[in-house]
mmCIF file of C-alpha atoms in Angstrom:
data_model
loop_
_atom_site.group_PDB
_atom_site.id
_atom_site.type_symbol
_atom_site.label_atom_id
_atom_site.label_comp_id
_atom_site.label_asym_id
_atom_site.label_seq_id
_atom_site.Cartn_x
_atom_site.Cartn_y
_atom_site.Cartn_z
ATOM 1 C CA MET A 1 84.458 -4.677 100.830
ATOM 2 C CA VAL A 2 86.311 -5.111 104.176
ATOM 3 C CA THR A 3 89.647 -6.003 102.612
ATOM 4 C CA GLU A 4 89.589 -2.833 100.478
ATOM 5 C CA LYS A 5 88.751 -0.705 103.511
ATOM 6 C CA TRP A 6 91.634 -2.161 105.532
ATOM 7 C CA ALA A 7 94.068 -1.882 102.614
ATOM 8 C CA VAL A 8 93.191 1.782 102.042
ATOM 9 C CA ALA A 9 93.548 2.505 105.824
ATOM 10 C CA ALA A 10 96.869 0.731 106.035
ATOM 11 C CA LEU A 11 98.214 2.421 102.900
ATOM 12 C CA ARG A 12 97.208 5.806 104.225
ATOM 13 C CA PHE A 13 99.024 5.084 107.485
ATOM 14 C CA PHE A 14 102.220 4.099 105.671
ATOM 15 C CA LEU A 15 101.939 6.997 103.257
ATOM 16 C CA VAL A 16 101.986 9.348 106.330
ATOM 17 C CA VAL A 17 105.055 7.514 107.691
ATOM 18 C CA LEU A 18 106.734 7.550 104.395
ATOM 19 C CA PHE A 19 106.107 11.297 103.912
ATOM 20 C CA GLY A 20 107.494 12.032 107.422
ATOM 21 C CA VAL A 21 110.667 9.987 106.802
ATOM 22 C CA LEU A 22 111.095 11.769 103.454
ATOM 23 C CA VAL A 23 110.814 15.166 105.061
ATOM 24 C CA VAL A 24 113.516 14.162 107.583
ATOM 25 C CA PHE A 25 115.797 12.856 104.807
ATOM 26 C CA GLN A 26 115.072 15.979 102.601
ATOM 27 C CA THR A 27 115.834 18.449 105.406
ATOM 28 C CA LEU A 28 118.355 16.840 107.662
ATOM 29 C CA SER A 29 119.863 13.493 106.655
ATOM 30 C CA LEU A 30 120.795 14.003 103.022
ATOM 31 C CA PRO A 31 122.091 17.652 103.235
ATOM 32 C CA GLY A 32 124.083 16.685 106.389
ATOM 33 C CA SER A 33 125.526 13.534 104.815
ATOM 34 C CA ILE A 34 126.544 15.413 101.703
ATOM 35 C CA ALA A 35 128.076 18.221 103.746
ATOM 36 C CA TYR A 36 129.958 15.698 105.876
ATOM 37 C CA HIS A 37 131.235 13.879 102.741
ATOM 38 C CA ALA A 38 132.353 17.196 101.215
ATOM 39 C CA GLN A 39 134.156 18.066 104.448
ATOM 40 C CA GLN A 40 135.916 14.670 104.556
ATOM 41 C CA ASN A 41 136.865 14.726 100.853
ATOM 42 C CA PRO A 42 137.881 18.324 99.870
ATOM 43 C CA HIS A 43 138.209 17.354 96.169
ATOM 44 C CA ASP A 44 134.398 16.695 96.237
ATOM 45 C CA ALA A 45 133.553 19.979 97.960
ATOM 46 C CA PRO A 46 132.495 21.721 94.703
ATOM 47 C CA LEU A 47 129.812 18.988 94.262
ATOM 48 C CA ARG A 48 128.166 19.677 97.618
ATOM 49 C CA TRP A 49 125.456 22.007 96.578
ATOM 50 C CA PRO A 50 124.602 20.407 93.230
ATOM 51 C CA LEU A 51 124.381 17.002 94.899
ATOM 52 C CA THR A 52 122.271 18.482 97.750
ATOM 53 C CA ALA A 53 119.932 20.097 95.204
ATOM 54 C CA ILE A 54 119.600 16.813 93.241
ATOM 55 C CA ALA A 55 118.968 14.831 96.355
ATOM 56 C CA VAL A 56 116.346 17.187 97.674
ATOM 57 C CA PHE A 57 114.650 17.373 94.241
ATOM 58 C CA LEU A 58 114.550 13.587 93.993
ATOM 59 C CA VAL A 59 112.975 13.352 97.384
ATOM 60 C CA LEU A 60 110.434 16.021 96.314
ATOM 61 C CA CYS A 61 109.493 13.916 93.305
ATOM 62 C CA VAL A 62 108.674 10.953 95.705
ATOM 63 C CA GLN A 63 106.686 13.344 97.875
ATOM 64 C CA VAL A 64 104.539 14.346 94.873
ATOM 65 C CA VAL A 65 103.851 10.665 94.198
ATOM 66 C CA VAL A 66 102.889 10.184 97.893
ATOM 67 C CA VAL A 67 100.477 13.087 97.829
ATOM 68 C CA ALA A 68 98.968 12.009 94.465
ATOM 69 C CA THR A 69 98.548 8.503 95.860
ATOM 70 C CA TRP A 70 96.737 9.911 98.881
ATOM 71 C CA LYS A 71 94.392 11.891 96.615
ATOM 72 C CA LEU A 72 93.702 8.820 94.536
ATOM 73 C CA LEU A 73 92.889 6.864 97.675
ATOM 74 C CA THR A 74 90.384 9.559 98.615
ATOM 75 C CA LEU A 75 88.769 9.034 95.277
ATOM 76 C CA VAL A 76 88.692 5.242 95.809
ATOM 77 C CA LYS A 77 87.115 5.758 99.184
ATOM 78 C CA LYS A 78 84.355 8.000 97.640
ATOM 79 C CA ASP A 79 83.877 5.572 94.748
ATOM 80 C CA ARG A 80 84.967 8.236 92.239
ATOM 81 C CA ILE A 81 88.223 6.660 91.039
ATOM 82 C CA PHE A 82 86.740 6.133 87.570
ATOM 83 C CA THR A 83 86.203 9.802 86.879
ATOM 84 C CA THR A 84 88.244 12.409 85.100
ATOM 85 C CA ALA A 85 89.220 13.873 88.475
ATOM 86 C CA SER A 86 91.540 10.906 89.050
ATOM 87 C CA LEU A 87 93.431 11.435 85.789
ATOM 88 C CA LYS A 88 95.077 14.707 86.965
ATOM 89 C CA TRP A 89 96.537 12.853 89.983
ATOM 90 C CA VAL A 90 97.856 10.012 87.846
ATOM 91 C CA ASP A 91 99.335 12.740 85.529
ATOM 92 C CA ALA A 92 101.058 14.197 88.563
ATOM 93 C CA ILE A 93 102.648 10.831 89.313
ATOM 94 C CA VAL A 94 103.708 10.436 85.707
ATOM 95 C CA TRP A 95 105.247 13.933 85.586
ATOM 96 C CA ALA A 96 107.102 13.437 88.924
ATOM 97 C CA ILE A 97 108.551 10.153 87.715
ATOM 98 C CA ALA A 98 109.556 11.791 84.392
ATOM 99 C CA ALA A 99 111.231 14.605 86.255
ATOM 100 C CA ALA A 100 113.129 12.147 88.480
ATOM 101 C CA TRP A 101 114.114 10.187 85.327
ATOM 102 C CA LEU A 102 115.577 13.235 83.679
ATOM 103 C CA VAL A 103 117.667 14.114 86.665
ATOM 104 C CA VAL A 104 118.899 10.515 87.224
ATOM 105 C CA ALA A 105 119.612 10.073 83.588
ATOM 106 C CA GLY A 106 121.668 13.301 83.591
ATOM 107 C CA LEU A 107 123.457 12.122 86.655
ATOM 108 C CA LEU A 108 124.207 8.812 85.005
ATOM 109 C CA LEU A 109 125.673 10.597 81.981
ATOM 110 C CA PHE A 110 127.773 12.957 84.196
ATOM 111 C CA VAL A 111 129.052 10.148 86.434
ATOM 112 C CA GLY A 112 129.516 7.697 83.551
ATOM 113 C CA PHE A 113 131.762 10.150 81.574
ATOM 114 C CA ASN A 114 133.793 10.967 84.758
ATOM 115 C CA ALA A 115 133.970 7.675 86.613
ATOM 116 C CA ASP A 116 137.112 5.535 86.875
ATOM 117 C CA ASP A 117 135.207 2.730 88.517
ATOM 118 C CA PRO A 118 132.155 1.079 86.873
ATOM 119 C CA GLY A 119 130.251 0.536 90.208
ATOM 120 C CA MET A 120 128.414 3.890 90.429
ATOM 121 C CA PRO A 121 127.604 4.129 86.762
ATOM 122 C CA MET A 122 126.166 0.584 86.959
ATOM 123 C CA LEU A 123 124.081 1.496 90.085
ATOM 124 C CA LEU A 124 122.814 4.643 88.387
ATOM 125 C CA PHE A 125 121.966 2.648 85.297
ATOM 126 C CA LEU A 126 119.940 0.210 87.465
ATOM 127 C CA VAL A 127 118.110 3.133 89.092
ATOM 128 C CA THR A 128 117.450 4.697 85.708
ATOM 129 C CA VAL A 129 116.000 1.417 84.250
ATOM 130 C CA ALA A 130 113.908 0.975 87.447
ATOM 131 C CA ILE A 131 112.468 4.495 87.110
ATOM 132 C CA THR A 132 111.878 3.936 83.363
ATOM 133 C CA VAL A 133 109.897 0.773 84.142
ATOM 134 C CA LEU A 134 107.891 2.531 86.780
ATOM 135 C CA GLY A 135 107.135 5.582 84.554
ATOM 136 C CA LEU A 136 106.063 3.274 81.683
ATOM 137 C CA LEU A 137 103.892 1.214 84.005
ATOM 138 C CA MET A 138 102.178 4.408 85.201
ATOM 139 C CA VAL A 139 101.525 5.414 81.566
ATOM 140 C CA VAL A 140 99.938 2.096 80.874
ATOM 141 C CA MET A 141 97.917 2.362 84.157
ATOM 142 C CA ARG A 142 96.761 5.820 83.147
ATOM 143 C CA THR A 143 95.547 4.428 79.811
ATOM 144 C CA LEU A 144 93.686 1.679 81.599
ATOM 145 C CA LEU A 145 92.170 4.182 83.990
ATOM 146 C CA ARG A 146 91.044 6.398 81.103
ATOM 147 C CA GLN A 147 89.436 3.395 79.350
ATOM 148 C CA ALA A 148 87.664 2.313 82.570
ATOM 149 C CA THR A 149 86.473 5.875 83.108
ATOM 150 C CA THR A 150 85.071 6.032 79.618
ATOM 151 C CA LEU A 151 83.365 2.627 79.987
ATOM 152 C CA ARG A 152 81.882 3.604 83.326
ATOM 153 C CA SER A 153 80.528 6.899 82.024
ATOM 154 C CA ASP A 154 79.053 5.051 79.058
ATOM 155 C CA LEU A 155 77.391 2.531 81.365
ATOM 156 C CA GLU A 156 76.026 5.241 83.548
ATOM 157 C CA ALA A 157 74.543 6.971 80.472
ATOM 158 C CA VAL A 158 72.824 3.740 79.500
ATOM 159 C CA ILE A 159 71.481 3.148 82.954
#
């Protein structure tokens, strides 16, 4: 199908762009911004390295999702998406989302107990809920993929 071919090509292009932007953020922008903030606000200086590690880790989680999506697109292109090989890449996405959720939930708890303004805890709560929805959606999609894989292998056995 022509539409599928173009969609896969466009998605691959934007995954490359996204990965490149993430590398820039991971290595330059986020560490630099956090260092600048710590320099401007000396009372936040002790948080510089923990925040840098958290930011870099969260970007790494997104990079894992990008790479796994690329691998899944390769399986789509080869018409092998409904095989057990695809499940490990979906698992990688689920585990990356779970790891990001744990970090953001921990950050929410830390900020929530230490905040004097509800703005940041509410923002972190929103992000935590969004990551939860995304993670649960991926678990459902994995179940659907497993069922489709089983049905396809049963159909191929009959044929």
